[in-house]
PDB file of C-alpha atoms and ligand atoms in Angstrom:
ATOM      1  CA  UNK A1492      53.029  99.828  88.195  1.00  0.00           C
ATOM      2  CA  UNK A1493      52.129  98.562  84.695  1.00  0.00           C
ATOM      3  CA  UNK A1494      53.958  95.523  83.801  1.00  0.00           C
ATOM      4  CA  UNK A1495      54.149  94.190  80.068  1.00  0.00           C
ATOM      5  CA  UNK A1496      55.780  90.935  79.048  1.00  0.00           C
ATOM      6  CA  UNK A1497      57.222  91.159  75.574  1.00  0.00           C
ATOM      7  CA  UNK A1498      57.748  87.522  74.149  1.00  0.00           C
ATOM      8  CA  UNK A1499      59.567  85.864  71.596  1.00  0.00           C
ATOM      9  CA  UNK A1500      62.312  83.655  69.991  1.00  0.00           C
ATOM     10  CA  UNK A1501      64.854  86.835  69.422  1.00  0.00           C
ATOM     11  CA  UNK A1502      66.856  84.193  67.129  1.00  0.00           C
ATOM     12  CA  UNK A1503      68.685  87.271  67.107  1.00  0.00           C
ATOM     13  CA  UNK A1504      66.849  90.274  68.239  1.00  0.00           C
ATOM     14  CA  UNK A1505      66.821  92.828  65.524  1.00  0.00           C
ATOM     15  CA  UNK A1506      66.790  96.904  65.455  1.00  0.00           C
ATOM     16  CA  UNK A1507      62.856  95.895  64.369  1.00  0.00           C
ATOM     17  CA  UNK A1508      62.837  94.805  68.230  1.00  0.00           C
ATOM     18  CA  UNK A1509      64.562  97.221  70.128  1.00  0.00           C
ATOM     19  CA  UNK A1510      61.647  99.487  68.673  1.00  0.00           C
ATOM     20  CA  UNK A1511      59.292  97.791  69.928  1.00  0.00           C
ATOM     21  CA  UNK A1512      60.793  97.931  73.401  1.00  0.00           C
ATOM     22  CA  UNK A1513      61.433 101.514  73.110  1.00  0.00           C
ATOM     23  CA  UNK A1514      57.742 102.049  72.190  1.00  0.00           C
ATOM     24  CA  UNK A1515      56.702  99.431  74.864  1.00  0.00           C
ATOM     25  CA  UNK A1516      58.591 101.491  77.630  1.00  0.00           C
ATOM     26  CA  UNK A1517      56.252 104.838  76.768  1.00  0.00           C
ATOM     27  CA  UNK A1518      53.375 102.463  77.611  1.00  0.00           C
ATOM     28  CA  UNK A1519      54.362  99.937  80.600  1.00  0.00           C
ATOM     29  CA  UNK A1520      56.668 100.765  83.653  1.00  0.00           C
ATOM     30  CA  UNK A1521      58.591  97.472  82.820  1.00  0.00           C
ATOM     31  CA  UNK A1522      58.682  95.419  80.167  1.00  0.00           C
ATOM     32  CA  UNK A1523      59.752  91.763  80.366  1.00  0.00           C
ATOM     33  CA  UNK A1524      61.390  90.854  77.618  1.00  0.00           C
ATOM     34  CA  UNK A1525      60.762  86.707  77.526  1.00  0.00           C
ATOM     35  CA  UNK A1526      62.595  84.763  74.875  1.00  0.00           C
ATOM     36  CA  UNK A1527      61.434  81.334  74.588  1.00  0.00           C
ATOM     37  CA  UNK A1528      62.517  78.176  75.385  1.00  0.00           C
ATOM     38  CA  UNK A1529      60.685  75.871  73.888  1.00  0.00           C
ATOM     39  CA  UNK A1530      61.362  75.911  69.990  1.00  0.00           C
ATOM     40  CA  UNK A1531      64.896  75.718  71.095  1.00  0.00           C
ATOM     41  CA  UNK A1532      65.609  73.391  68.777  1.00  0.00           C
ATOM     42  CA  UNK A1533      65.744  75.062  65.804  1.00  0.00           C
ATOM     43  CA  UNK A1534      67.156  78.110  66.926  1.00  0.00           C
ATOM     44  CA  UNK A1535      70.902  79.644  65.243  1.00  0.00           C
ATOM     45  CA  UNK A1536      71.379  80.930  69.177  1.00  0.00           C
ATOM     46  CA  UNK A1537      71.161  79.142  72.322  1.00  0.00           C
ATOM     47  CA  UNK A1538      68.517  80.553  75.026  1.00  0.00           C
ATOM     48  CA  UNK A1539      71.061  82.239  76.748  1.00  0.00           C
ATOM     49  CA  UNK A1540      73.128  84.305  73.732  1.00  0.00           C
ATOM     50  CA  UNK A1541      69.471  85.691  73.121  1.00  0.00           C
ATOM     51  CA  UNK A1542      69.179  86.903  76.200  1.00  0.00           C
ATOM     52  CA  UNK A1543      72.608  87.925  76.340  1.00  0.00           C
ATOM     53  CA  UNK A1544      72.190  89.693  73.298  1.00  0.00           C
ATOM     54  CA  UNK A1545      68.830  91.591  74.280  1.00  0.00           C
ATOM     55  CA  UNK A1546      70.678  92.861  77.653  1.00  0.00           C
ATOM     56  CA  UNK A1547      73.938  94.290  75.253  1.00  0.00           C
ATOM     57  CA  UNK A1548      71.321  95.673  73.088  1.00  0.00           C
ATOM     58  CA  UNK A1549      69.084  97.164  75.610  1.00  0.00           C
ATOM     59  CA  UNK A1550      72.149  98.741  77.941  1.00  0.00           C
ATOM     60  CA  UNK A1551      71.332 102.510  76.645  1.00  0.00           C
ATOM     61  CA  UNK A1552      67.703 102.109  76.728  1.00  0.00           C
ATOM     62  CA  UNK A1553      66.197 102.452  80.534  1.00  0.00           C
ATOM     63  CA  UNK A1554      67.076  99.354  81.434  1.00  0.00           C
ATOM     64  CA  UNK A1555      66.179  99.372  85.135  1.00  0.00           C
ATOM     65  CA  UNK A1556      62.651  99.551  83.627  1.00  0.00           C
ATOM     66  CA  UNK A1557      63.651  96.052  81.322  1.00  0.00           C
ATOM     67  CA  UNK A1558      64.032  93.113  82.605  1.00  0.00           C
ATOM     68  CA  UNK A1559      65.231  89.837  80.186  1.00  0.00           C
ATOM     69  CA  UNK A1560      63.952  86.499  81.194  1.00  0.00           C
ATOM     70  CA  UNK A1561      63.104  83.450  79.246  1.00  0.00           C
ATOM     71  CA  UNK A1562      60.107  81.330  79.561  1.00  0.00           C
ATOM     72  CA  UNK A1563      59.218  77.593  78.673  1.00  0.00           C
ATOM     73  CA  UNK A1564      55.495  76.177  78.061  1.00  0.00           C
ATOM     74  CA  UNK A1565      52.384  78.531  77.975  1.00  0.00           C
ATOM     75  CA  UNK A1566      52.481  82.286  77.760  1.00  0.00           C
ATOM     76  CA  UNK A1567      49.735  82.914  79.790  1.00  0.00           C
ATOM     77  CA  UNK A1568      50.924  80.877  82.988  1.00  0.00           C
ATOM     78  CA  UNK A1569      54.169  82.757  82.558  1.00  0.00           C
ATOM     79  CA  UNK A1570      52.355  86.232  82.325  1.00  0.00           C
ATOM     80  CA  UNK A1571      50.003  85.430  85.096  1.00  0.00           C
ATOM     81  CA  UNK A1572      53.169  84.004  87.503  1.00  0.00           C
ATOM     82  CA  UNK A1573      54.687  87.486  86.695  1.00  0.00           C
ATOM     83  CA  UNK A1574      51.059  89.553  87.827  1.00  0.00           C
ATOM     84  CA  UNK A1575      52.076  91.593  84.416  1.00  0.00           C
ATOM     85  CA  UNK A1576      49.112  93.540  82.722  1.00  0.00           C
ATOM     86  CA  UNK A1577      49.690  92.867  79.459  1.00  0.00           C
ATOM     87  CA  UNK A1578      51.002  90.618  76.783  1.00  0.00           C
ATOM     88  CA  UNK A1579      53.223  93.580  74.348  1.00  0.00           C
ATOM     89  CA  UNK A1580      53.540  92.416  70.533  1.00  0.00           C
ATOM     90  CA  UNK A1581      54.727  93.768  67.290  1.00  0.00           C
ATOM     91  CA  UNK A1582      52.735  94.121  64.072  1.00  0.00           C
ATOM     92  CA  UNK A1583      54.882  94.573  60.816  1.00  0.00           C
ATOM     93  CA  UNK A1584      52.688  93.806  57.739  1.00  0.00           C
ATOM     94  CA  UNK A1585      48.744  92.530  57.275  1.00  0.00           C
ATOM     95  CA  UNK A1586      50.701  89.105  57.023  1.00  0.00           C
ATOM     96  CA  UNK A1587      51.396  89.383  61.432  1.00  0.00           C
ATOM     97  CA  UNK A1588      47.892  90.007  61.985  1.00  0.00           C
ATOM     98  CA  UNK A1589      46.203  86.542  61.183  1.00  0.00           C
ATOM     99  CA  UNK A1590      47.924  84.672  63.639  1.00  0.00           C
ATOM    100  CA  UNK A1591      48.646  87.566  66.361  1.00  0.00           C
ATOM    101  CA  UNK A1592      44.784  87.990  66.059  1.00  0.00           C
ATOM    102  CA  UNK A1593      44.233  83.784  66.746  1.00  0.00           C
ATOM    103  CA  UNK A1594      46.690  83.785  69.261  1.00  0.00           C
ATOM    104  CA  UNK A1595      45.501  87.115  71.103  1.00  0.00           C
ATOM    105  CA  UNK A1596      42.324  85.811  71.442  1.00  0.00           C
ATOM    106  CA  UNK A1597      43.058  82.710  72.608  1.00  0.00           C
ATOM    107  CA  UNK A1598      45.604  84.273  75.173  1.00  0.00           C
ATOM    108  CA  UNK A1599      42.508  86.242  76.370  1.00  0.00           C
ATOM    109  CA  UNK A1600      40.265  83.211  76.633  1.00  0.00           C
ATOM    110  CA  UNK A1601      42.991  81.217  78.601  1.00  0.00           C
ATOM    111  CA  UNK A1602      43.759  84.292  81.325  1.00  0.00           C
ATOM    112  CA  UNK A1603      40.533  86.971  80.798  1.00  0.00           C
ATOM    113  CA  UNK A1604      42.120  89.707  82.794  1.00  0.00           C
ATOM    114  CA  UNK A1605      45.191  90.130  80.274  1.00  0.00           C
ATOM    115  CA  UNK A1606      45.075  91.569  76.951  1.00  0.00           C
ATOM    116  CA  UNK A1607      47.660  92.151  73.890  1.00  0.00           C
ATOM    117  CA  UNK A1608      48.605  95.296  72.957  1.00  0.00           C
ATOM    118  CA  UNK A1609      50.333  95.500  69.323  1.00  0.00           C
ATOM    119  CA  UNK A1610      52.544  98.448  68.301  1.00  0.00           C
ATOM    120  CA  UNK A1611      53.819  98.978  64.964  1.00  0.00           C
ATOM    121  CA  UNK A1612      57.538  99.592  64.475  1.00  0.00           C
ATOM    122  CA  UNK A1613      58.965 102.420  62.305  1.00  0.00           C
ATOM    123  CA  UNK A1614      58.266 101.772  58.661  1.00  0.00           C
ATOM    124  CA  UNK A1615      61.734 101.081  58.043  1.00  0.00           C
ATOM    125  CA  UNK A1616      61.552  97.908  60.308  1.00  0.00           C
ATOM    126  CA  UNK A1617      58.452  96.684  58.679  1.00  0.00           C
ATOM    127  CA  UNK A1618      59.785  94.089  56.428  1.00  0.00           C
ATOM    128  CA  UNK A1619      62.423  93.000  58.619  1.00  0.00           C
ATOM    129  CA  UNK A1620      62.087  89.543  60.775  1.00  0.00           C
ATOM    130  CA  UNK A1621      65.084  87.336  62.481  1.00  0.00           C
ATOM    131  CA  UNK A1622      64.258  84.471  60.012  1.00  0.00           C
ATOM    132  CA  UNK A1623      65.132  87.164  56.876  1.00  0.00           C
ATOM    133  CA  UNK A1624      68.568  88.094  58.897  1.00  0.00           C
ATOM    134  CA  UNK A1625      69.386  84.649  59.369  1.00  0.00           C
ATOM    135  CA  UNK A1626      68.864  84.398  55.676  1.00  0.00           C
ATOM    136  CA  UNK A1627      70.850  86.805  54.445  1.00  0.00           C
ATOM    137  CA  UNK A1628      73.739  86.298  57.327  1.00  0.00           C
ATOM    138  CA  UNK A1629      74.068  83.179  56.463  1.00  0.00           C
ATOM    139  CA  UNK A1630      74.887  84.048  52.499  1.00  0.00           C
ATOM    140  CA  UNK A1631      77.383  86.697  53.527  1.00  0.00           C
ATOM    141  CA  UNK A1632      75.156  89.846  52.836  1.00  0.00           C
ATOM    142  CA  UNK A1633      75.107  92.785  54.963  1.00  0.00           C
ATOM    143  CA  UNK A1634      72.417  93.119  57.887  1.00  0.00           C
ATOM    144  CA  UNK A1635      74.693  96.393  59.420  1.00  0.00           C
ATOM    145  CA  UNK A1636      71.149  98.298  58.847  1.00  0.00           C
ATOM    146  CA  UNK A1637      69.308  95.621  60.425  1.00  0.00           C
ATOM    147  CA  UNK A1638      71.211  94.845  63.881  1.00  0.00           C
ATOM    148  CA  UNK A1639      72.975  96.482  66.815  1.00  0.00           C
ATOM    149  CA  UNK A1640      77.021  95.947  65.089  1.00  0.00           C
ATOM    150  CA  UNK A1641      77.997  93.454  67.851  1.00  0.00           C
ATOM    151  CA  UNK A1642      75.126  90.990  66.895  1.00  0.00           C
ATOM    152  CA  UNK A1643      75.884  91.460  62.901  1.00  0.00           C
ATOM    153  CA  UNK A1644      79.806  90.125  64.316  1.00  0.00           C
ATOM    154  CA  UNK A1645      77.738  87.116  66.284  1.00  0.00           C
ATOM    155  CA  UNK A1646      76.220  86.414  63.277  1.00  0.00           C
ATOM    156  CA  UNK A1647      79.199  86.192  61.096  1.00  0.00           C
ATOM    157  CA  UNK A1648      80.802  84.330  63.525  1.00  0.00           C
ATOM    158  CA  UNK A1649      77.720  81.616  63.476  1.00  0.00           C
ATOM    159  CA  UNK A1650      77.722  81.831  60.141  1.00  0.00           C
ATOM    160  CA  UNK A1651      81.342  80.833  59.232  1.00  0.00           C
ATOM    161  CA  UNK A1652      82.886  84.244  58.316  1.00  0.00           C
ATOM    162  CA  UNK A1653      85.694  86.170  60.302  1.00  0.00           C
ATOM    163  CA  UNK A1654      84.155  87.920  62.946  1.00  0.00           C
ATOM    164  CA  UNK A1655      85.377  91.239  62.445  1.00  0.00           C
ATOM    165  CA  UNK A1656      85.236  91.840  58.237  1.00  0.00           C
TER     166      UNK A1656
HETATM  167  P1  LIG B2116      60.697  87.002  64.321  1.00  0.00           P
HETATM  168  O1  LIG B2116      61.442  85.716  64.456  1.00  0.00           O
HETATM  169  O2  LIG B2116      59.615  86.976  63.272  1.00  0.00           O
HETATM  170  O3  LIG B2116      61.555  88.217  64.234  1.00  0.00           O
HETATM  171  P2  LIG B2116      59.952  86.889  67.142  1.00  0.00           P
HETATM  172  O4  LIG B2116      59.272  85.644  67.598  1.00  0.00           O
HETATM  173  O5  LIG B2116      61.319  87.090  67.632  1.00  0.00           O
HETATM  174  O6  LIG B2116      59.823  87.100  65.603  1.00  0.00           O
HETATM  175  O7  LIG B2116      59.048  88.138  67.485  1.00  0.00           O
HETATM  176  C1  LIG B2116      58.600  88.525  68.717  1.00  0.00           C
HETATM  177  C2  LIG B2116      57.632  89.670  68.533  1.00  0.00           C
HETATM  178  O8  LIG B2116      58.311  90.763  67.933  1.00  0.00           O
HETATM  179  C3  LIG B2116      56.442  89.394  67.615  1.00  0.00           C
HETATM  180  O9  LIG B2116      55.339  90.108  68.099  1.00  0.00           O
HETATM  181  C4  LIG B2116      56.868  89.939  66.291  1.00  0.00           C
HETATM  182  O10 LIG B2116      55.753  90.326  65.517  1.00  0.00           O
HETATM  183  C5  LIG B2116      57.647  91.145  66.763  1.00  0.00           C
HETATM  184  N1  LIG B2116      58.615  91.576  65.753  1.00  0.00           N
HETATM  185  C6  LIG B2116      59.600  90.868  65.190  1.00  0.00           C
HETATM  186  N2  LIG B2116      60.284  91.612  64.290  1.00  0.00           N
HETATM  187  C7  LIG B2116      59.689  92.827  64.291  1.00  0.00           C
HETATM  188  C8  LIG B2116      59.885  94.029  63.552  1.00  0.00           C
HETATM  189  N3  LIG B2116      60.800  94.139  62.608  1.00  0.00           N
HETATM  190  N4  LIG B2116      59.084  95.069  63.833  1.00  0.00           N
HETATM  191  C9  LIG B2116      58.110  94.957  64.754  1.00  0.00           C
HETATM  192  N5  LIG B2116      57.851  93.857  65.465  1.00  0.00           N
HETATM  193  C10 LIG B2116      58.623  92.807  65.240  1.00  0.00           C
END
């Protein structure tokens, strides 16, 4: 049984996302999907709206073989609590690799056994980030081609608008 753990702040999770977890699931017998605690702070959605938002999202896709957690402190100790294989991230654009290459690296040199495996989402979700939803969300513009439909209504909702316009 090959067990990946997908982390991240999902401040929402976008369609760029779900793609990754569809391509993760080709790969791993379960992925954990871990949304992190820690930079709560600055987050449009609380820990557990993320989560509850990656479970909606994920309903259609395998999901005995997903499971949706959230994690606080290092990746690594989480990973190695969970006896997963691998650490699963997504590369968009040249500008990803830098600091998934650092922090890969680093991951390895803190727990040697695991290793990162980075898929690249379809080319129409390679520009797109949660930050860049928030953005636009938050100026009234449509992110319909960006998000599952019931997160674009969170979002509107968060953001001041009617929910359902
Ligand atoms: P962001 O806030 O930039 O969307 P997250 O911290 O939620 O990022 O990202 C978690 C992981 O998902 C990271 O590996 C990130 O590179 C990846 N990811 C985020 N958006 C996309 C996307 N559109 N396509 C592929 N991977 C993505």
């Amino acid at each position: 049984m090959r067990t990946a753990v997908y982390p991240g702040s999902f401040d929402p999770v976008t369609n760029g996302h779900l793609d990754i977890i569809s391509r993760g699931l080709k790969l791993f017998d379960r992925v954990i999907v871990a949304v992190l605690v820690n930079r709560e702070k600055n987050t449009m959605f609380t820990v557990g709206e993320r989560m509850e938002m990656i479970s909606e999202a994920t309903r259609n896709m395998l999901s005995e073989r997903i499971e949706i957690t959230s994690f606080d402190g290092l990746l690594v100790n989480y990973v190695r609590e969970r006896g997963a294989d691998a650490i699963l991230r997504g590369i968009r654009a040249i500008s990803d690799f830098e600091y998934e290459f650092q922090m890969a690296l680093m991951n390895r040199k803190l727990l040697k056994q695991v290793d990162t495996v980075f898929m690249m989402p379809d080319e129409r979700y390679s520009y797109l980030s949660s930050k860049l939803v928030r953005e636009v969300a938050s100026f009234g513009g449509d992110v319909s081609v960006f998000v599952p439909g019931f997160v674009e209504k969170r979002l509107k909702t968060k953001c001041g608008g009617r929910p359902d316009v």
